[in-house]
GROMACS .gro file of C-alpha atoms in nm:
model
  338
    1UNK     CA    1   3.300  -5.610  -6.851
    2UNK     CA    2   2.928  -5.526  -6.691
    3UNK     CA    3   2.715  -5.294  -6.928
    4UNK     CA    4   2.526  -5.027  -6.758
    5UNK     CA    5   2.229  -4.924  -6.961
    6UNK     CA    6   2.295  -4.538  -6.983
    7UNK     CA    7   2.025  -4.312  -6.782
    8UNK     CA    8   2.012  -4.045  -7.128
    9UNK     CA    9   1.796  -4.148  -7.413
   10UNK     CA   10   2.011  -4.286  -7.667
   11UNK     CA   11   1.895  -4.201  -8.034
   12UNK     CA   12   1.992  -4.481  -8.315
   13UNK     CA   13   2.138  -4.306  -8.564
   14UNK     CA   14   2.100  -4.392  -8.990
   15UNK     CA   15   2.370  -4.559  -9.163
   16UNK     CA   16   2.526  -4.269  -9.359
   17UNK     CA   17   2.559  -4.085  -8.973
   18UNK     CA   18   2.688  -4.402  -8.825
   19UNK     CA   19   2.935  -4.446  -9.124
   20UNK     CA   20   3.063  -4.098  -9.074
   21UNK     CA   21   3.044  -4.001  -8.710
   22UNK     CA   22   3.016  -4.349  -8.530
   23UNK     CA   23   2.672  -4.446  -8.319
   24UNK     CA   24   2.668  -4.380  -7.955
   25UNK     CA   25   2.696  -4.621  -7.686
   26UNK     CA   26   2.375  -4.703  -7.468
   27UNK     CA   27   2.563  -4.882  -7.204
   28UNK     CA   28   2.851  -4.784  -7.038
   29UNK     CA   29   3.160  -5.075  -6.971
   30UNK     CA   30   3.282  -5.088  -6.686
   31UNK     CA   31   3.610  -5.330  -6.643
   32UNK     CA   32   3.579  -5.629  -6.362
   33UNK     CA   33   3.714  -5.892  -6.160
   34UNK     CA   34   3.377  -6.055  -6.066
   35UNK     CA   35   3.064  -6.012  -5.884
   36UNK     CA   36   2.778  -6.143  -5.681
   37UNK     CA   37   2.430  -6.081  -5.636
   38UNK     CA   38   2.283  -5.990  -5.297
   39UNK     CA   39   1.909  -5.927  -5.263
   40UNK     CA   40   1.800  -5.672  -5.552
   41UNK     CA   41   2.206  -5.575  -5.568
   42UNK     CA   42   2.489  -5.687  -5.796
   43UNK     CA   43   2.812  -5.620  -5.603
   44UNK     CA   44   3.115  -5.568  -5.853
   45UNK     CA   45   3.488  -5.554  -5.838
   46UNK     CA   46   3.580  -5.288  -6.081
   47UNK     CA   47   3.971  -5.343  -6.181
   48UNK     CA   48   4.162  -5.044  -6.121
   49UNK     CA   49   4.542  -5.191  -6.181
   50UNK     CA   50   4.734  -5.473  -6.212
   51UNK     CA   51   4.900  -5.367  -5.843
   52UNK     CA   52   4.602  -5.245  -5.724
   53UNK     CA   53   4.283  -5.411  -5.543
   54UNK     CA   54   3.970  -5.417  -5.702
   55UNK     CA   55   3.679  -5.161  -5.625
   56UNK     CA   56   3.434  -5.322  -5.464
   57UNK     CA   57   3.078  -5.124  -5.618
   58UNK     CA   58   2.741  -5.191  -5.542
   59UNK     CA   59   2.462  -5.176  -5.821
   60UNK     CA   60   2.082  -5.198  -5.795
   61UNK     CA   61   1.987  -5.460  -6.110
   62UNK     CA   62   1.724  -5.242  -6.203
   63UNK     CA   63   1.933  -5.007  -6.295
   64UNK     CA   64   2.204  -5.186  -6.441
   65UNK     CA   65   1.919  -5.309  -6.724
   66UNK     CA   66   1.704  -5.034  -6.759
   67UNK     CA   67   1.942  -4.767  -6.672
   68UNK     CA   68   1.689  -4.612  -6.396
   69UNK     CA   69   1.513  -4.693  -6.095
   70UNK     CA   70   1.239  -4.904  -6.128
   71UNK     CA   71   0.896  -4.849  -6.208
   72UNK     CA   72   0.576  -4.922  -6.419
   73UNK     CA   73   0.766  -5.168  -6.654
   74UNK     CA   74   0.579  -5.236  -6.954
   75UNK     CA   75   0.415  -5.508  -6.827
   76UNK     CA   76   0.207  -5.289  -6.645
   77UNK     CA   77   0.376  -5.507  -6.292
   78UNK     CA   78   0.476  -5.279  -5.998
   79UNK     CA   79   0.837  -5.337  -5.869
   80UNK     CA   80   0.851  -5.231  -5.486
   81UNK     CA   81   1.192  -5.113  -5.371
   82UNK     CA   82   1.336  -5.404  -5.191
   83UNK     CA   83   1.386  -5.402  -4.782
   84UNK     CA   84   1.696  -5.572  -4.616
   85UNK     CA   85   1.496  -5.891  -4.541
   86UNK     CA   86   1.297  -6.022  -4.822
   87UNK     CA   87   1.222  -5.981  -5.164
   88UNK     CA   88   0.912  -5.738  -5.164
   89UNK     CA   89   0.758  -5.727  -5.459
   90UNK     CA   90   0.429  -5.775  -5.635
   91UNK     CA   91   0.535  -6.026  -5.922
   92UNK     CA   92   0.687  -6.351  -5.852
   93UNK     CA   93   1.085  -6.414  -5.813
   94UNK     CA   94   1.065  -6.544  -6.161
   95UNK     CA   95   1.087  -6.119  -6.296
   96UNK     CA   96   1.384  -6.144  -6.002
   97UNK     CA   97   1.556  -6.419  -6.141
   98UNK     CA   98   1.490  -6.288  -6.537
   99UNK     CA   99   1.658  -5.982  -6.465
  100UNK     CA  100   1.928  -6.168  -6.310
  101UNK     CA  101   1.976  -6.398  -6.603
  102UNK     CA  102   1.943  -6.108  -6.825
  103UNK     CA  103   2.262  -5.931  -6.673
  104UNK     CA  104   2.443  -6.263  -6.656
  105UNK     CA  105   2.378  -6.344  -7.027
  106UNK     CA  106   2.384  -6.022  -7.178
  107UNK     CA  107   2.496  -5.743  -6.961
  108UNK     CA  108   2.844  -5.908  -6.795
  109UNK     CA  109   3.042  -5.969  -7.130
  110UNK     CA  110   3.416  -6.080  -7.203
  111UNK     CA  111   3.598  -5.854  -7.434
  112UNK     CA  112   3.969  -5.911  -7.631
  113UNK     CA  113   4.182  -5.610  -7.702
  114UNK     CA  114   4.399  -5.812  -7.982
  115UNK     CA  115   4.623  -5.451  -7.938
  116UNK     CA  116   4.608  -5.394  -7.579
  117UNK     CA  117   4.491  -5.071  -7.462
  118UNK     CA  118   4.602  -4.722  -7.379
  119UNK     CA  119   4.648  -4.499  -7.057
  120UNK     CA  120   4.280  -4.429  -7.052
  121UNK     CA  121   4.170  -4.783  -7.093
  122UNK     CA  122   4.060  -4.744  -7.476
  123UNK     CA  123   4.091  -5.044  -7.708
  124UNK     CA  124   4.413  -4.926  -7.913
  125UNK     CA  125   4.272  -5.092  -8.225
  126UNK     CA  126   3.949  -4.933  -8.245
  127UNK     CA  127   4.099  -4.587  -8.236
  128UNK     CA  128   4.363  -4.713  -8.540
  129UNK     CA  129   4.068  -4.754  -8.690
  130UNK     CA  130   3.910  -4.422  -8.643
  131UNK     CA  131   4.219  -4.296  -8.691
  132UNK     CA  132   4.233  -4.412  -9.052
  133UNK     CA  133   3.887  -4.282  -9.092
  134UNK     CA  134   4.030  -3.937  -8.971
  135UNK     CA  135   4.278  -3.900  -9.189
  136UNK     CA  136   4.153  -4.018  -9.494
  137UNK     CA  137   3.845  -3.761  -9.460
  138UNK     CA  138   4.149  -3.477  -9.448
  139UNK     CA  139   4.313  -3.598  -9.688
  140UNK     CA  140   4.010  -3.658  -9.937
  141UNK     CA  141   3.840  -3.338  -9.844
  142UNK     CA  142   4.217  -3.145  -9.851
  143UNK     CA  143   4.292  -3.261 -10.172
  144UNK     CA  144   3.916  -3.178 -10.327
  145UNK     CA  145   3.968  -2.828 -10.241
  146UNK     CA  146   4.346  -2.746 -10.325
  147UNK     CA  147   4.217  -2.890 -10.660
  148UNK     CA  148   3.909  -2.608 -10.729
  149UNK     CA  149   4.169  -2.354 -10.601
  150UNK     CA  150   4.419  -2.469 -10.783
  151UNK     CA  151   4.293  -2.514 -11.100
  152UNK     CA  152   4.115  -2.214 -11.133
  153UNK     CA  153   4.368  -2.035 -11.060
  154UNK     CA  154   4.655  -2.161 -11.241
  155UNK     CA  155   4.387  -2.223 -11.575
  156UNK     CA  156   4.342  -1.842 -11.497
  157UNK     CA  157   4.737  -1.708 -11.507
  158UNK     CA  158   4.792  -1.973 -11.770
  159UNK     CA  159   4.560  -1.874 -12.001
  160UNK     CA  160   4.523  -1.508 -12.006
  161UNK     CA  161   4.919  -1.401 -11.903
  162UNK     CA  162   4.982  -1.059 -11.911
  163UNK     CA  163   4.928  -0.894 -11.553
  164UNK     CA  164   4.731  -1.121 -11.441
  165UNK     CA  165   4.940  -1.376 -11.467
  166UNK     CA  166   5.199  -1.141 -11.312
  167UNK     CA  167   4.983  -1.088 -11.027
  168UNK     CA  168   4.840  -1.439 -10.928
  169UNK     CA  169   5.188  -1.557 -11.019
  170UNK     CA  170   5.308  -1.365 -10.746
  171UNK     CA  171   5.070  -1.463 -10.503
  172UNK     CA  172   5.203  -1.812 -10.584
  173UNK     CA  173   5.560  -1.759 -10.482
  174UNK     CA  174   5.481  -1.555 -10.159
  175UNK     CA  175   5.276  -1.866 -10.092
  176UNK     CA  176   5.566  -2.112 -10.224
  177UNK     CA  177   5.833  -2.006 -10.015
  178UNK     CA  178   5.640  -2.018  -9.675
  179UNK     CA  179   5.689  -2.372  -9.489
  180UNK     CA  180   5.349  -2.567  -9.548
  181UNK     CA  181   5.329  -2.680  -9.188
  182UNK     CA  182   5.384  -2.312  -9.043
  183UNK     CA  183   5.163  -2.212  -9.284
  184UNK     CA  184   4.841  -2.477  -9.192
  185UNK     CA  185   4.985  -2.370  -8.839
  186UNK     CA  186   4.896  -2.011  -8.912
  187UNK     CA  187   4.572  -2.064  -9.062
  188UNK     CA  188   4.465  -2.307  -8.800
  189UNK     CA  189   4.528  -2.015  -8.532
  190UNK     CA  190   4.332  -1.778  -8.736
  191UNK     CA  191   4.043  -2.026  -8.796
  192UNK     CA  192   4.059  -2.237  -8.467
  193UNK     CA  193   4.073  -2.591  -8.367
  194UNK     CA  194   3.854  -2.880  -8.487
  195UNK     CA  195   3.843  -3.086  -8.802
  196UNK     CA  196   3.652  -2.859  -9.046
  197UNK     CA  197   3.975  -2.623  -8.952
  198UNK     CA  198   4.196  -2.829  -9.028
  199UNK     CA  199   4.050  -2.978  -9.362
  200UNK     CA  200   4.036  -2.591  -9.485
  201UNK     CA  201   4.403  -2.529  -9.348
  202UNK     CA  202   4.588  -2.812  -9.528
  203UNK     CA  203   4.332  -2.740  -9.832
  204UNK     CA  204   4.472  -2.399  -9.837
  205UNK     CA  205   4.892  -2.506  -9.797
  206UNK     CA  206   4.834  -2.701 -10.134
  207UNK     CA  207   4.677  -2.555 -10.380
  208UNK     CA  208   4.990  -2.367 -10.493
  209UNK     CA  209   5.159  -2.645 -10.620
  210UNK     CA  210   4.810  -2.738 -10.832
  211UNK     CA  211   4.840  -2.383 -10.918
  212UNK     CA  212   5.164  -2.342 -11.063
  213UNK     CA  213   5.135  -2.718 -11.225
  214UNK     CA  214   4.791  -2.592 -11.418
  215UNK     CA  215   4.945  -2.319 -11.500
  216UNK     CA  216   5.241  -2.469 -11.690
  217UNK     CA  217   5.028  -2.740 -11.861
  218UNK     CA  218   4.787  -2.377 -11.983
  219UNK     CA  219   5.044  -2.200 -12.111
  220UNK     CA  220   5.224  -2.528 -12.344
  221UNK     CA  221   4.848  -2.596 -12.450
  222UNK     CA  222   4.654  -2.248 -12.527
  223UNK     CA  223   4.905  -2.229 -12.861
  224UNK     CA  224   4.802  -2.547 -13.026
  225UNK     CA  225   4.599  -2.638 -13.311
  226UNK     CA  226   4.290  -2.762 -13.124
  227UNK     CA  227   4.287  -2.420 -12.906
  228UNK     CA  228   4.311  -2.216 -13.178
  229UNK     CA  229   4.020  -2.404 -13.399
  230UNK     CA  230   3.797  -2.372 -13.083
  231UNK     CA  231   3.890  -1.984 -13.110
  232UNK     CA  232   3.831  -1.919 -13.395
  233UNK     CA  233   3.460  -2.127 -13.405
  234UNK     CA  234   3.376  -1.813 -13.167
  235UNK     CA  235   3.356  -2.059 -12.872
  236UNK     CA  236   3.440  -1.843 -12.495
  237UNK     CA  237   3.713  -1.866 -12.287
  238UNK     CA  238   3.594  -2.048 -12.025
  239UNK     CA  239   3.452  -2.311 -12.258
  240UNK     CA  240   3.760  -2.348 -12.434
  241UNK     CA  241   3.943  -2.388 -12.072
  242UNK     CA  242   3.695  -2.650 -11.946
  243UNK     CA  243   3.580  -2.904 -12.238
  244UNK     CA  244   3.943  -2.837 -12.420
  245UNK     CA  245   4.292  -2.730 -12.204
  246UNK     CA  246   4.207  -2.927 -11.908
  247UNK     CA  247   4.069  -3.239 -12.031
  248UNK     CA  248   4.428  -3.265 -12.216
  249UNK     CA  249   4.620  -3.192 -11.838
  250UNK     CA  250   4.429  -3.405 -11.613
  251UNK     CA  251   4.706  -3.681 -11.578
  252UNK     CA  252   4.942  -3.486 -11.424
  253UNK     CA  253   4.689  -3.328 -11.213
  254UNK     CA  254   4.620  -3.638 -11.104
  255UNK     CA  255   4.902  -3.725 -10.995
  256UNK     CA  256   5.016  -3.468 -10.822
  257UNK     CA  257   4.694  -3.499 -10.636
  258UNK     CA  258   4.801  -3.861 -10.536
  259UNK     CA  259   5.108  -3.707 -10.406
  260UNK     CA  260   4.890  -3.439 -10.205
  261UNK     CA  261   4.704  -3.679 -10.050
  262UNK     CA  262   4.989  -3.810  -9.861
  263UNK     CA  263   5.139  -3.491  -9.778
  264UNK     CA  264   4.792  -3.400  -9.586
  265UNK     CA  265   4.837  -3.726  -9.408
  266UNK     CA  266   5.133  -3.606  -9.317
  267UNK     CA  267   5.028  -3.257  -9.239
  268UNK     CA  268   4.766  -3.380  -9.034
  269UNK     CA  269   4.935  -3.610  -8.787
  270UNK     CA  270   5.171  -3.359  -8.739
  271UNK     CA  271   4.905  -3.056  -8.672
  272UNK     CA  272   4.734  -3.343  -8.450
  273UNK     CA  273   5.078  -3.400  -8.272
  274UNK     CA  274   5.090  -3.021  -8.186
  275UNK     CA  275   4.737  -3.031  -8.068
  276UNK     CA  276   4.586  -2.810  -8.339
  277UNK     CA  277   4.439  -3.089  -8.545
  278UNK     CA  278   4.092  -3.295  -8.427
  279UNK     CA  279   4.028  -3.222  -8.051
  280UNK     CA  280   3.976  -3.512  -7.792
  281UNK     CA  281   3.756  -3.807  -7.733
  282UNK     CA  282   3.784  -3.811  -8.164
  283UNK     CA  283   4.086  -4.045  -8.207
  284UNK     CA  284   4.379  -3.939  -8.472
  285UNK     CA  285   4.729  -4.093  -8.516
  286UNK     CA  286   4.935  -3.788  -8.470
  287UNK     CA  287   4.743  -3.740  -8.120
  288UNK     CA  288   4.738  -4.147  -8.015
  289UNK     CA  289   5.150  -4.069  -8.082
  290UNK     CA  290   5.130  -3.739  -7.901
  291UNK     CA  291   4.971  -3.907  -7.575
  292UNK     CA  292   5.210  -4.217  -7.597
  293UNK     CA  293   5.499  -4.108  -7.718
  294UNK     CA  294   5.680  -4.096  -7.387
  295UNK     CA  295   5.622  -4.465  -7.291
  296UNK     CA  296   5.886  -4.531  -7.639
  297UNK     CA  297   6.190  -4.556  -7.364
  298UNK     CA  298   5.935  -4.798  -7.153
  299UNK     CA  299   5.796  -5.132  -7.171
  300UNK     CA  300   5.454  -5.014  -7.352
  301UNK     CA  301   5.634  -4.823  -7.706
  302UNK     CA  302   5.343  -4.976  -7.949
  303UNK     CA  303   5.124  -4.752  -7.837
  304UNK     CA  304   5.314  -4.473  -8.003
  305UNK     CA  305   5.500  -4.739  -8.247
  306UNK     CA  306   5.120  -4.837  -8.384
  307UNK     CA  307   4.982  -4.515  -8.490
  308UNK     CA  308   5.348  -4.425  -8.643
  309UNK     CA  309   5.347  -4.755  -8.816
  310UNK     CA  310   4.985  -4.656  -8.933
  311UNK     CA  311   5.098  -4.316  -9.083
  312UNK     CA  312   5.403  -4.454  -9.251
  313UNK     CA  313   5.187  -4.746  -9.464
  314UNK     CA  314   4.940  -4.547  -9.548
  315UNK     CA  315   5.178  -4.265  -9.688
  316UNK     CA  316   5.362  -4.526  -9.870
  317UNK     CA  317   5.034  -4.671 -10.042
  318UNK     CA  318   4.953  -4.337 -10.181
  319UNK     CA  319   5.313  -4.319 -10.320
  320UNK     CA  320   5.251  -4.644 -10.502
  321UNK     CA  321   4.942  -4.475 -10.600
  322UNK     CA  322   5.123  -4.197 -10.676
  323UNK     CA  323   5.433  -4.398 -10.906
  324UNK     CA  324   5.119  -4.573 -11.073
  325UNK     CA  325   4.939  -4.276 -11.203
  326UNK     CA  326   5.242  -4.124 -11.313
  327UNK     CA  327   5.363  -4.436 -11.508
  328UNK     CA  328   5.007  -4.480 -11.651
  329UNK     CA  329   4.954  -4.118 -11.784
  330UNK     CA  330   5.333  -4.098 -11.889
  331UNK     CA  331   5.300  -4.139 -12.257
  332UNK     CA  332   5.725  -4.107 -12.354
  333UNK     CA  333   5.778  -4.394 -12.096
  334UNK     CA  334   5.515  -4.621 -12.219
  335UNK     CA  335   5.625  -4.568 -12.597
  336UNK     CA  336   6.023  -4.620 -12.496
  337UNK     CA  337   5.842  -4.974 -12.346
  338UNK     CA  338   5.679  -5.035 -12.633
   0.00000   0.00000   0.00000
């Protein structure tokens, strides 16, 4: 691979930004066979294809390290423009042979892609990678607000009954029988593409089922004993609610928040499959399956096998989650153990 410094400024980026949206490049790789240097230019074969022949490029090694033509350098020495004879320049071939070393040792690298790569060229395990990064950030950030939706409005029906339990009760089950994925479809039209879209659209599918859980759990609880002593100590509703109902509930919500946290997984490869999930360069499994998914029947199917593969362990490992949760706040199972 030869690096090419990039001609744009390149800003380094802190950790947290680097963490979240990745640091950009400042060179750009360019895939070859070999080279030579001639004068004040590096002459490249740039691979195009296994059946194809190389691209023979020419590159002034000025510009491969510094990215522009030369100039004042900051050792305050002039660099002339070379001529087709000689090697015109005020400082000695030394600089010439420095920059030359420079490109060999640093700039002209060997690379391994231990999972090939794709159509485009792009190292297949990199964008698993990012992938995972993708679609744990939906699923976190899904599952965080079908929670606050969910909860207060299922502590709200629960709790109070009457008609406005009728009413947001209602609103449930128009929700419930609508399929989730035309559903985050729908919203994702009304809101657009891109990834903040898409974390508010699979947020919004779920919350019903948080809803009408919280609910349930409000409505066995607001009865007992401990509800009824904070009552009558003149303490408000939404006290009683927060330090007393839902501190008692939140195993179950927690597991069925385990459980979400697949099904946006799963909601978001599948919106990403359809296109309406995170938009191109930003790698995501349902899209790396999208682009690859006709070379399945050919001799390249793991680039649509890897990403499925991807999808499938990680819903399975929240399931485990999910089983684990459930056997650890289960209180009848552990005592029929016991």
């Amino acid at each position: 691979m030869l690096r090419i410094r990039k001609n744009a400024p390149v800003d380094t980026v802190g950790y947290f930004s680097k963490m979240l949206f990745g640091q950009p490049a400042f060179y750009k790789d360019i895939p070859i066979t070999g080279y030579h240097f001639d004068k004040d230019t590096i002459y490249v074969y740039e691979y195009v294809g296994d059946e194809d022949k190389p691209n023979k490029i020419a590159y002034n090694i000025f510009e491969v390290v510094d990215g522009s033509k030369p100039s004042y350098r900051r050792n305050k020495v002039f660099l002339h423009r070379f001529n087709s004879d000689t090697l015109n320049f005020l400082a000695s071939k030394a600089l010439y042979k420095r920059f030359t070393d420079r490109i060999e040792g640093h700039q002209i690298i060997k690379r391994k892609f231990w999972l090939g790569t794709d159509v485009y060229g792009r190292d297949l395990l990199s964008r698993l990678i990012l992938g995972a990064r993708v679609s744990l950030a939906v699923g976190f950030v899904s599952v965080i607000i079908s929670l606050l939706l969910g909860i207060v409005v299922g502590s709200l029906a629960g709790y109070f009954g009457g008609w406005v339990d009728a009413s947001l009760s209602w609103v449930m089950n128009i929700l419930w029988a609508l399929p989730a994925l035309l559903l985050v479809i729908a919203i994702s039209f009304a809101l657009g593409k891109g990834l903040w879209q898409i974390f508010i659209a699979v947020g919004m599918s779920m919350w019903v089922e948080v809803g009408r859980l919280v609910r349930g759990q409000v409505i066995g609880l607001k009865h007992t004993e401990f509800v009824e002593a904070a009552r009558s100590m003149g303490f408000n509703n939404a006290r009683i609610i927060r330090r007393h109902i839902l501190p008692n509930i939140i195993g179950p919500i927690l597991v069925l928040a385990s459980s979400n946290f697949a099904s946006a997984i799963l909601l978001e490869a599948g919106l990403s499959f359809l296109g309406f999930g995170a938009q191109p360069p930003m790698p995501t499994w349902g899209s790396m399956i999208k682009e690859h998914y006709g070379y399945i029947i050919m001799n390249s199917a793991f680039l649509a096998i890897l990403p499925g593969l991807a999808i499938m362990f990680m819903v399975y490992a929240f399931n485990l989650v999910t089983v684990g949760l459930r056997d650890a706040f289960d209180i009848k199972s552990q005592s029929t153990r016991i």
